[in-house]
PDB file of C-alpha atoms in Angstrom:
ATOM      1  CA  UNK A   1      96.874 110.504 116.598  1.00  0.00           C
ATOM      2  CA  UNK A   2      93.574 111.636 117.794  1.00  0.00           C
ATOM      3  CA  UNK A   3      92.243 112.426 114.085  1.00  0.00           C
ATOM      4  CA  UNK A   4      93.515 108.531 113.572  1.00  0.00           C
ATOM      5  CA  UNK A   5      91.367 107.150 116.413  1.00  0.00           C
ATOM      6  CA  UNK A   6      88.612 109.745 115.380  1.00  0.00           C
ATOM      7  CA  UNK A   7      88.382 107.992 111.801  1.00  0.00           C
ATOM      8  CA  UNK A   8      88.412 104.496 113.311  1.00  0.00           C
ATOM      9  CA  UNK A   9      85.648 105.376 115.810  1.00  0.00           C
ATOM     10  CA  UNK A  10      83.639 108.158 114.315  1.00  0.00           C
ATOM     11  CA  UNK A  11      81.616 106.164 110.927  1.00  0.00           C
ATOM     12  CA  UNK A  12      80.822 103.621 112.943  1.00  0.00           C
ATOM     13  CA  UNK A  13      79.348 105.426 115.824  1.00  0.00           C
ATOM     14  CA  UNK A  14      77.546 107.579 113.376  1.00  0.00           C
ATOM     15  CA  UNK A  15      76.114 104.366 111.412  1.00  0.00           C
ATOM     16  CA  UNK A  16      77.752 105.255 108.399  1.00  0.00           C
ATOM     17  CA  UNK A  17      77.629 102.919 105.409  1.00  0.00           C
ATOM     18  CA  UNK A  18      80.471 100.466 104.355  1.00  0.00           C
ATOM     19  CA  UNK A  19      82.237 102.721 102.214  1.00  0.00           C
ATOM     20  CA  UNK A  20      82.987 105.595 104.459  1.00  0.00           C
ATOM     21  CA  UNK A  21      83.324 102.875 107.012  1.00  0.00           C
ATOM     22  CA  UNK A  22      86.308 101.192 105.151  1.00  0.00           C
ATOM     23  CA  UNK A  23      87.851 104.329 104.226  1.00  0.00           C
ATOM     24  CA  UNK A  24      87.381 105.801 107.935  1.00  0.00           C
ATOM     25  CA  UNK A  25      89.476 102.473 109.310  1.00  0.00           C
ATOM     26  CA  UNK A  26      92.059 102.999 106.795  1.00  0.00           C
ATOM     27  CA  UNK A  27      92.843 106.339 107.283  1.00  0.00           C
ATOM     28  CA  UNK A  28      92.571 106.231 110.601  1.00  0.00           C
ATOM     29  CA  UNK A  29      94.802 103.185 110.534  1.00  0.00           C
ATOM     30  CA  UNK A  30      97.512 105.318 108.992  1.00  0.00           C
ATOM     31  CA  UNK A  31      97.404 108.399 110.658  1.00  0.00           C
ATOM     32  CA  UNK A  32      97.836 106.325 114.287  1.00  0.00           C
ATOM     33  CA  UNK A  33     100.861 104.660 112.291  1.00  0.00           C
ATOM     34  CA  UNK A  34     102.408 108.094 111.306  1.00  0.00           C
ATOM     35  CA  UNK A  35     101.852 109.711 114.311  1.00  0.00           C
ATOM     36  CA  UNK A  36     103.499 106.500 116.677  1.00  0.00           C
ATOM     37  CA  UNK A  37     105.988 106.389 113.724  1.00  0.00           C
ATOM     38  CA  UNK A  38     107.379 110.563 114.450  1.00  0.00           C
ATOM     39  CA  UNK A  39     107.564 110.015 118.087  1.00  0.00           C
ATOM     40  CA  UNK A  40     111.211 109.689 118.184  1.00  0.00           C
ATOM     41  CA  UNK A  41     114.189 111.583 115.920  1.00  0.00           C
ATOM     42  CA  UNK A  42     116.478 108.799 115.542  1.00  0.00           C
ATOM     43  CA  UNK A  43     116.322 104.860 115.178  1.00  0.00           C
ATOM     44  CA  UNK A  44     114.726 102.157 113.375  1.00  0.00           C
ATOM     45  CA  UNK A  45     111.226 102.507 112.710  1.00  0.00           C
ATOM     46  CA  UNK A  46     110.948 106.259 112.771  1.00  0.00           C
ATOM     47  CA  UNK A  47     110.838 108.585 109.712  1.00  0.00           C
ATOM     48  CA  UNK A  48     112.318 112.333 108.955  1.00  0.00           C
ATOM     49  CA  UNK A  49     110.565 115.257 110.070  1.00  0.00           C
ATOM     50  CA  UNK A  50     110.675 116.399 106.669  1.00  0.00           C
ATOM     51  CA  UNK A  51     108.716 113.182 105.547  1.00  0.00           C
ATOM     52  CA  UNK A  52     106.348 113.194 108.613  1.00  0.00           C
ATOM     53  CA  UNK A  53     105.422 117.024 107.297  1.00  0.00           C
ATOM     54  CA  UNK A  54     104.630 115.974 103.945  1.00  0.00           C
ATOM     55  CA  UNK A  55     102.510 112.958 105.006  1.00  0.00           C
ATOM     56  CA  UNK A  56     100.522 114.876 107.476  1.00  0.00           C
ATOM     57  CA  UNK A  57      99.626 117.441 104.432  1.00  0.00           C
ATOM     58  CA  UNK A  58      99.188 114.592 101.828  1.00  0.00           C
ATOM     59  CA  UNK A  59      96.413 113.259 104.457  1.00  0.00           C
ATOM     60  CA  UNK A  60      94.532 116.813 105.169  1.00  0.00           C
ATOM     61  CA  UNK A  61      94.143 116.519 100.989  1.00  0.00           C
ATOM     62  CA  UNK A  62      93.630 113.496 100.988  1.00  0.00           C
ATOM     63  CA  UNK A  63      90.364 113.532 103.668  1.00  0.00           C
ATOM     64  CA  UNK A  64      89.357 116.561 102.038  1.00  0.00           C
ATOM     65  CA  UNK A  65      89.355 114.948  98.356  1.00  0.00           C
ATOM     66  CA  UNK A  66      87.439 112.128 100.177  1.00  0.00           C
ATOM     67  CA  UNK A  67      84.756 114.619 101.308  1.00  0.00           C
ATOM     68  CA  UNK A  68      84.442 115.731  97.639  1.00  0.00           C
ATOM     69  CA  UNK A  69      84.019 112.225  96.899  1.00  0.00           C
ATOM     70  CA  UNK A  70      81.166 111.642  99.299  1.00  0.00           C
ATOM     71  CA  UNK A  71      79.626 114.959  98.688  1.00  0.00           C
ATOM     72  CA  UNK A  72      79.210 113.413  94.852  1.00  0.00           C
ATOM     73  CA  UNK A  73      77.797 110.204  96.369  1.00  0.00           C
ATOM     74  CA  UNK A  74      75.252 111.486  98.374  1.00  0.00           C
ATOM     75  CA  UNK A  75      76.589 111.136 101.866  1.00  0.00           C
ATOM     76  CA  UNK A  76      76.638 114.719 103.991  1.00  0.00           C
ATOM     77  CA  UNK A  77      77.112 112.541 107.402  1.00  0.00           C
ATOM     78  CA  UNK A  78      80.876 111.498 105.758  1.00  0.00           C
ATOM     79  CA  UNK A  79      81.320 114.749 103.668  1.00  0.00           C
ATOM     80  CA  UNK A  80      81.295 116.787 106.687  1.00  0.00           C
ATOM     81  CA  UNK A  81      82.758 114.238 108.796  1.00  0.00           C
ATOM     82  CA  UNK A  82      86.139 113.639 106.298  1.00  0.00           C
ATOM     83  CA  UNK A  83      85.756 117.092 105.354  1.00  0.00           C
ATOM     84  CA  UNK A  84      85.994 118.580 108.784  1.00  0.00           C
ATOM     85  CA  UNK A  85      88.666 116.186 110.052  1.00  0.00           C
ATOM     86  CA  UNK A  86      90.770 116.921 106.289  1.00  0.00           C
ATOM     87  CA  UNK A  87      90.747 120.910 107.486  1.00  0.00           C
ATOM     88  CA  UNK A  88      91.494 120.241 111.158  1.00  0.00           C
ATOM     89  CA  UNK A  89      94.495 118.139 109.935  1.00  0.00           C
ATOM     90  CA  UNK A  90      95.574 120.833 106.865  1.00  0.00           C
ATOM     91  CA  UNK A  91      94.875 123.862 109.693  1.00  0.00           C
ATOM     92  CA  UNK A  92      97.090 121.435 112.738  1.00  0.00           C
ATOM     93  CA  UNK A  93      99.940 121.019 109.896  1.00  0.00           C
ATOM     94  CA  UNK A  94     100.027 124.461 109.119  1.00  0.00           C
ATOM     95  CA  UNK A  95     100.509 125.527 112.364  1.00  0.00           C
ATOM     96  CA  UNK A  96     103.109 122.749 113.282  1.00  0.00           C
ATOM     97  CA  UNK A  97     107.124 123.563 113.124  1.00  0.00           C
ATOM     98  CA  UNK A  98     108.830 120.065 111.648  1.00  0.00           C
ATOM     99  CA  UNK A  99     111.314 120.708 113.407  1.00  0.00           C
ATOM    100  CA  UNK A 100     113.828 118.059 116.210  1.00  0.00           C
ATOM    101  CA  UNK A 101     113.647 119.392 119.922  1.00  0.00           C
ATOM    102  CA  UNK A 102     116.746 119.840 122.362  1.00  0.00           C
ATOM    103  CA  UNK A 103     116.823 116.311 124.492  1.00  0.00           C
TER     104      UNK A 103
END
């Protein structure tokens, strides 16, 4: 959830230009969404843990084939911004055990 609000927050408090802007919102957008989404094992509205897993990964890519995308444009600011936040989320997922917890 914090790499969401970091997206949402972080281009425009760096003055970053529209496009890293939009995409920044976006992601950010979902990753809040996924991460309220897994914070319960059962019920409407959440999603399996095996689903939650493969969306966290699919973002870490995802931010880190956006960083290659603004590396090709020109922008370092949002290569190393995407780029860092695409590791941090590939290195937290890696880390993480999908798995339910005792209630």
């Amino acid at each position: 959830m914090l790499v969401g609000f970091g997206l949402i927050a972080a281009p425009l408090a760096l003055g970053l230009g529209a496009a890293p802007l939009v995409t920044g919102v976006l992601v950010g957008a979902v990753c809040v969404s996924l991460a309220l989404a897994g914070t319960d094992t059962s019920g409407r509205g959440t999603i399996p843990l095996a689903a939650h897993a493969v969306y966290d990964r699919a973002i870490g890519v995802g931010l880190v084939l956006a960083a290659a995308i603004f590396a090709i444009a020109g922008e370092p600011v949002a290569t190393a911004l995407f780029g860092g936040l695409g590791l941090v989320a590939l290195l937290v997922t890696s880390i993480t055990s999908y798995s339910a917890r005792a209630a």
